[in-house]
mmCIF file with all atom_site columns, C-alpha atoms in Angstrom:
data_model
loop_
_atom_site.group_PDB
_atom_site.id
_atom_site.type_symbol
_atom_site.label_atom_id
_atom_site.label_alt_id
_atom_site.label_comp_id
_atom_site.label_asym_id
_atom_site.label_entity_id
_atom_site.label_seq_id
_atom_site.pdbx_PDB_ins_code
_atom_site.Cartn_x
_atom_site.Cartn_y
_atom_site.Cartn_z
_atom_site.occupancy
_atom_site.B_iso_or_equiv
_atom_site.pdbx_formal_charge
_atom_site.auth_seq_id
_atom_site.auth_comp_id
_atom_site.auth_asym_id
_atom_site.auth_atom_id
_atom_site.pdbx_PDB_model_num
ATOM 1   C CA . MET A 1 1   ? -0.109 0.213  -0.062 1.00 60.00 ? 69  MET A CA 1
ATOM 2   C CA . ILE A 1 2   ? 1.593  3.306  -0.712 1.00 74.00 ? 70  ILE A CA 1
ATOM 3   C CA . ILE A 1 3   ? 0.829  6.310  1.944  1.00 82.00 ? 71  ILE A CA 1
ATOM 4   C CA . ASN A 1 4   ? -1.498 9.351  0.646  1.00 89.00 ? 72  ASN A CA 1
ATOM 5   C CA . PHE A 1 5   ? 1.936  11.821 2.464  1.00 92.00 ? 73  PHE A CA 1
ATOM 6   C CA . ASP A 1 6   ? -0.118 15.008 1.223  1.00 93.00 ? 74  ASP A CA 1
ATOM 7   C CA . GLN A 1 7   ? -3.163 13.839 3.359  1.00 94.00 ? 75  GLN A CA 1
ATOM 8   C CA . ILE A 1 8   ? -1.065 13.162 5.918  1.00 94.00 ? 76  ILE A CA 1
ATOM 9   C CA . TYR A 1 9   ? 0.730  16.358 5.952  1.00 95.00 ? 77  TYR A CA 1
ATOM 10  C CA . GLU A 1 10  ? -2.407 18.308 6.002  1.00 96.00 ? 78  GLU A CA 1
ATOM 11  C CA . ASP A 1 11  ? -3.929 16.677 8.697  1.00 96.00 ? 79  ASP A CA 1
ATOM 12  C CA . LEU A 1 12  ? -0.726 17.257 10.542 1.00 96.00 ? 80  LEU A CA 1
ATOM 13  C CA . LYS A 1 13  ? -1.016 21.052 9.843  1.00 96.00 ? 81  LYS A CA 1
ATOM 14  C CA . SER A 1 14  ? -4.722 20.914 10.790 1.00 96.00 ? 82  SER A CA 1
ATOM 15  C CA . GLY A 1 15  ? -3.573 18.701 13.896 1.00 96.00 ? 83  GLY A CA 1
ATOM 16  C CA . VAL A 1 16  ? -0.943 21.565 15.206 1.00 96.00 ? 84  VAL A CA 1
ATOM 17  C CA . GLU A 1 17  ? -3.357 24.468 14.558 1.00 95.00 ? 85  GLU A CA 1
ATOM 18  C CA . GLY A 1 18  ? -5.746 22.650 16.957 1.00 96.00 ? 86  GLY A CA 1
ATOM 19  C CA . VAL A 1 19  ? -2.697 21.816 19.269 1.00 96.00 ? 87  VAL A CA 1
ATOM 20  C CA . ALA A 1 20  ? -2.003 25.822 19.096 1.00 95.00 ? 88  ALA A CA 1
ATOM 21  C CA . LYS A 1 21  ? -5.728 26.433 20.111 1.00 95.00 ? 89  LYS A CA 1
ATOM 22  C CA . GLN A 1 22  ? -5.540 23.952 22.987 1.00 94.00 ? 90  GLN A CA 1
ATOM 23  C CA . SER A 1 23  ? -1.782 24.764 24.624 1.00 90.00 ? 91  SER A CA 1
ATOM 24  C CA . LEU A 1 24  ? -1.144 28.199 23.606 1.00 93.00 ? 92  LEU A CA 1
ATOM 25  C CA . GLN A 1 25  ? -4.804 30.533 23.035 1.00 89.00 ? 93  GLN A CA 1
ATOM 26  C CA . ASP A 1 26  ? -3.099 33.691 24.510 1.00 90.00 ? 94  ASP A CA 1
ATOM 27  C CA . TYR A 1 27  ? -0.655 32.954 22.266 1.00 92.00 ? 95  TYR A CA 1
ATOM 28  C CA . LEU A 1 28  ? -2.262 31.474 19.513 1.00 93.00 ? 96  LEU A CA 1
ATOM 29  C CA . SER A 1 29  ? -0.736 33.290 16.288 1.00 92.00 ? 97  SER A CA 1
ATOM 30  C CA . GLU A 1 30  ? 2.841  33.183 17.364 1.00 93.00 ? 98  GLU A CA 1
ATOM 31  C CA . ALA A 1 31  ? 1.960  29.263 18.293 1.00 94.00 ? 99  ALA A CA 1
ATOM 32  C CA . LYS A 1 32  ? 0.503  28.238 15.154 1.00 94.00 ? 100 LYS A CA 1
ATOM 33  C CA . THR A 1 33  ? 2.952  30.348 12.776 1.00 94.00 ? 101 THR A CA 1
ATOM 34  C CA . ALA A 1 34  ? 5.904  28.332 15.158 1.00 94.00 ? 102 ALA A CA 1
ATOM 35  C CA . GLY A 1 35  ? 4.364  25.397 14.889 1.00 95.00 ? 103 GLY A CA 1
ATOM 36  C CA . GLN A 1 36  ? 3.701  25.419 11.247 1.00 95.00 ? 104 GLN A CA 1
ATOM 37  C CA . ALA A 1 37  ? 7.100  26.192 10.798 1.00 95.00 ? 105 ALA A CA 1
ATOM 38  C CA . ALA A 1 38  ? 8.583  23.083 12.911 1.00 95.00 ? 106 ALA A CA 1
ATOM 39  C CA . LEU A 1 39  ? 6.148  20.922 10.320 1.00 96.00 ? 107 LEU A CA 1
ATOM 40  C CA . ASN A 1 40  ? 7.396  22.915 7.408  1.00 95.00 ? 108 ASN A CA 1
ATOM 41  C CA . ASN A 1 41  ? 11.025 22.374 8.333  1.00 96.00 ? 109 ASN A CA 1
ATOM 42  C CA . MET A 1 42  ? 10.567 18.339 9.090  1.00 96.00 ? 110 MET A CA 1
ATOM 43  C CA . LYS A 1 43  ? 8.098  17.777 6.637  1.00 96.00 ? 111 LYS A CA 1
ATOM 44  C CA . VAL A 1 44  ? 11.273 15.858 4.290  1.00 96.00 ? 112 VAL A CA 1
ATOM 45  C CA . ASN A 1 45  ? 12.089 13.403 7.427  1.00 96.00 ? 113 ASN A CA 1
ATOM 46  C CA . LEU A 1 46  ? 8.163  12.971 8.167  1.00 96.00 ? 114 LEU A CA 1
ATOM 47  C CA . LEU A 1 47  ? 8.145  11.608 4.663  1.00 95.00 ? 115 LEU A CA 1
ATOM 48  C CA . HIS A 1 48  ? 10.992 9.145  5.125  1.00 95.00 ? 116 HIS A CA 1
ATOM 49  C CA . TRP A 1 49  ? 10.056 8.213  8.301  1.00 95.00 ? 117 TRP A CA 1
ATOM 50  C CA . ALA A 1 50  ? 6.251  7.232  7.454  1.00 93.00 ? 118 ALA A CA 1
ATOM 51  C CA . GLN A 1 51  ? 7.975  5.576  4.522  1.00 93.00 ? 119 GLN A CA 1
ATOM 52  C CA . GLU A 1 52  ? 10.139 3.424  7.215  1.00 94.00 ? 120 GLU A CA 1
ATOM 53  C CA . ALA A 1 53  ? 6.794  2.822  9.361  1.00 92.00 ? 121 ALA A CA 1
ATOM 54  C CA . GLU A 1 54  ? 4.597  1.612  6.279  1.00 92.00 ? 122 GLU A CA 1
ATOM 55  C CA . ASN A 1 55  ? 7.284  -0.699 5.403  1.00 91.00 ? 123 ASN A CA 1
ATOM 56  C CA . GLY A 1 56  ? 8.312  -2.022 8.792  1.00 91.00 ? 124 GLY A CA 1
ATOM 57  C CA . ALA A 1 57  ? 11.572 -0.307 9.415  1.00 94.00 ? 125 ALA A CA 1
ATOM 58  C CA . LEU A 1 58  ? 10.426 2.155  12.326 1.00 93.00 ? 126 LEU A CA 1
ATOM 59  C CA . THR A 1 59  ? 8.289  1.385  15.294 1.00 93.00 ? 127 THR A CA 1
ATOM 60  C CA . LYS A 1 60  ? 6.317  4.100  16.890 1.00 93.00 ? 128 LYS A CA 1
ATOM 61  C CA . GLU A 1 61  ? 9.151  3.954  19.465 1.00 95.00 ? 129 GLU A CA 1
ATOM 62  C CA . ASP A 1 62  ? 11.552 4.597  16.797 1.00 96.00 ? 130 ASP A CA 1
ATOM 63  C CA . LEU A 1 63  ? 9.159  7.064  15.349 1.00 95.00 ? 131 LEU A CA 1
ATOM 64  C CA . GLU A 1 64  ? 8.765  9.361  19.144 1.00 95.00 ? 132 GLU A CA 1
ATOM 65  C CA . PHE A 1 65  ? 12.699 9.484  19.792 1.00 96.00 ? 133 PHE A CA 1
ATOM 66  C CA . LEU A 1 66  ? 13.236 10.772 15.881 1.00 96.00 ? 134 LEU A CA 1
ATOM 67  C CA . LEU A 1 67  ? 10.511 13.329 16.638 1.00 96.00 ? 135 LEU A CA 1
ATOM 68  C CA . GLN A 1 68  ? 11.999 14.173 20.233 1.00 94.00 ? 136 GLN A CA 1
ATOM 69  C CA . GLU A 1 69  ? 15.802 14.709 18.674 1.00 94.00 ? 137 GLU A CA 1
ATOM 70  C CA . GLU A 1 70  ? 14.224 16.813 15.482 1.00 94.00 ? 138 GLU A CA 1
ATOM 71  C CA . SER A 1 71  ? 16.145 19.939 15.281 1.00 93.00 ? 139 SER A CA 1
ATOM 72  C CA . ALA A 1 72  ? 13.305 21.512 13.868 1.00 93.00 ? 140 ALA A CA 1
ATOM 73  C CA . PHE A 1 73  ? 11.254 21.879 16.970 1.00 93.00 ? 141 PHE A CA 1
ATOM 74  C CA . GLU A 1 74  ? 14.205 25.044 17.401 1.00 90.00 ? 142 GLU A CA 1
ATOM 75  C CA . GLU A 1 75  ? 11.447 26.976 15.724 1.00 87.00 ? 143 GLU A CA 1
ATOM 76  C CA . LEU A 1 76  ? 9.613  26.813 18.975 1.00 92.00 ? 144 LEU A CA 1
ATOM 77  C CA . ALA A 1 77  ? 12.327 28.733 20.877 1.00 88.00 ? 145 ALA A CA 1
ATOM 78  C CA . ALA A 1 78  ? 10.991 32.247 19.299 1.00 86.00 ? 146 ALA A CA 1
ATOM 79  C CA . LEU A 1 79  ? 7.776  31.225 21.326 1.00 92.00 ? 147 LEU A CA 1
ATOM 80  C CA . LYS A 1 80  ? 10.380 32.659 24.322 1.00 91.00 ? 148 LYS A CA 1
ATOM 81  C CA . GLN A 1 81  ? 10.245 35.882 22.743 1.00 89.00 ? 149 GLN A CA 1
ATOM 82  C CA . ALA A 1 82  ? 6.177  36.414 22.883 1.00 86.00 ? 150 ALA A CA 1
ATOM 83  C CA . GLY A 1 83  ? 6.721  35.645 26.972 1.00 90.00 ? 151 GLY A CA 1
ATOM 84  C CA . ILE A 1 84  ? 5.759  32.134 27.001 1.00 92.00 ? 152 ILE A CA 1
ATOM 85  C CA . THR A 1 85  ? 7.296  29.667 29.642 1.00 93.00 ? 153 THR A CA 1
ATOM 86  C CA . GLU A 1 86  ? 10.061 26.830 29.014 1.00 91.00 ? 154 GLU A CA 1
ATOM 87  C CA . ILE A 1 87  ? 7.869  24.864 30.424 1.00 93.00 ? 155 ILE A CA 1
ATOM 88  C CA . ARG A 1 88  ? 4.878  25.623 28.358 1.00 94.00 ? 156 ARG A CA 1
ATOM 89  C CA . ILE A 1 89  ? 6.857  25.368 24.689 1.00 94.00 ? 157 ILE A CA 1
ATOM 90  C CA . ASP A 1 90  ? 8.020  22.003 25.928 1.00 94.00 ? 158 ASP A CA 1
ATOM 91  C CA . GLU A 1 91  ? 3.931  20.674 26.672 1.00 95.00 ? 159 GLU A CA 1
ATOM 92  C CA . PHE A 1 92  ? 3.302  22.007 23.099 1.00 96.00 ? 160 PHE A CA 1
ATOM 93  C CA . LYS A 1 93  ? 6.272  20.243 21.189 1.00 96.00 ? 161 LYS A CA 1
ATOM 94  C CA . ASN A 1 94  ? 5.160  17.205 23.610 1.00 96.00 ? 162 ASN A CA 1
ATOM 95  C CA . ALA A 1 95  ? 1.337  17.730 22.542 1.00 97.00 ? 163 ALA A CA 1
ATOM 96  C CA . ILE A 1 96  ? 3.023  18.399 18.589 1.00 97.00 ? 164 ILE A CA 1
ATOM 97  C CA . ILE A 1 97  ? 4.587  14.746 19.031 1.00 97.00 ? 165 ILE A CA 1
ATOM 98  C CA . ASN A 1 98  ? 1.746  13.224 19.930 1.00 97.00 ? 166 ASN A CA 1
ATOM 99  C CA . THR A 1 99  ? -0.294 14.915 17.152 1.00 97.00 ? 167 THR A CA 1
ATOM 100 C CA . ILE A 1 100 ? 2.015  13.849 14.523 1.00 96.00 ? 168 ILE A CA 1
ATOM 101 C CA . LEU A 1 101 ? 2.283  10.106 16.217 1.00 96.00 ? 169 LEU A CA 1
ATOM 102 C CA . GLY A 1 102 ? -1.253 9.617  16.238 1.00 95.00 ? 170 GLY A CA 1
ATOM 103 C CA . THR A 1 103 ? -1.814 10.715 12.759 1.00 95.00 ? 171 THR A CA 1
ATOM 104 C CA . ILE A 1 104 ? 0.709  8.866  11.026 1.00 93.00 ? 172 ILE A CA 1
ATOM 105 C CA . ALA A 1 105 ? -0.762 5.726  12.949 1.00 91.00 ? 173 ALA A CA 1
ATOM 106 C CA . SER A 1 106 ? -3.626 6.979  11.147 1.00 91.00 ? 174 SER A CA 1
ATOM 107 C CA . PHE A 1 107 ? -2.839 6.384  8.186  1.00 89.00 ? 175 PHE A CA 1
ATOM 108 C CA . ILE A 1 108 ? -0.090 3.151  9.105  1.00 87.00 ? 176 ILE A CA 1
ATOM 109 C CA . LYS A 1 109 ? -0.418 0.906  11.443 1.00 80.00 ? 177 LYS A CA 1
ATOM 110 C CA . ILE A 1 110 ? 2.249  1.067  13.965 1.00 78.00 ? 178 ILE A CA 1
#
């Protein structure tokens, strides 16, 4: 089965927007911008990882580890300038990671 990465990516963009609304309502514009920038910067990696997961080369745990180490999340550091604490930024990052894992898992049984 060939994955529809375009659909996965569109769902991820919507998911990141939803996470921003839930976790950083007071900074919605900044959170959406930073979250979308991080997602855009990891798009190539996400495509590769989704393909690897579909082929059975990556487990959900592997994917979670790769996401935790993903340098694209450095985009979220810009949220500090908006006055958001490190703890809330980490919570936002973890919520995005959970959204990515859930979205990919809904398309690919990992």
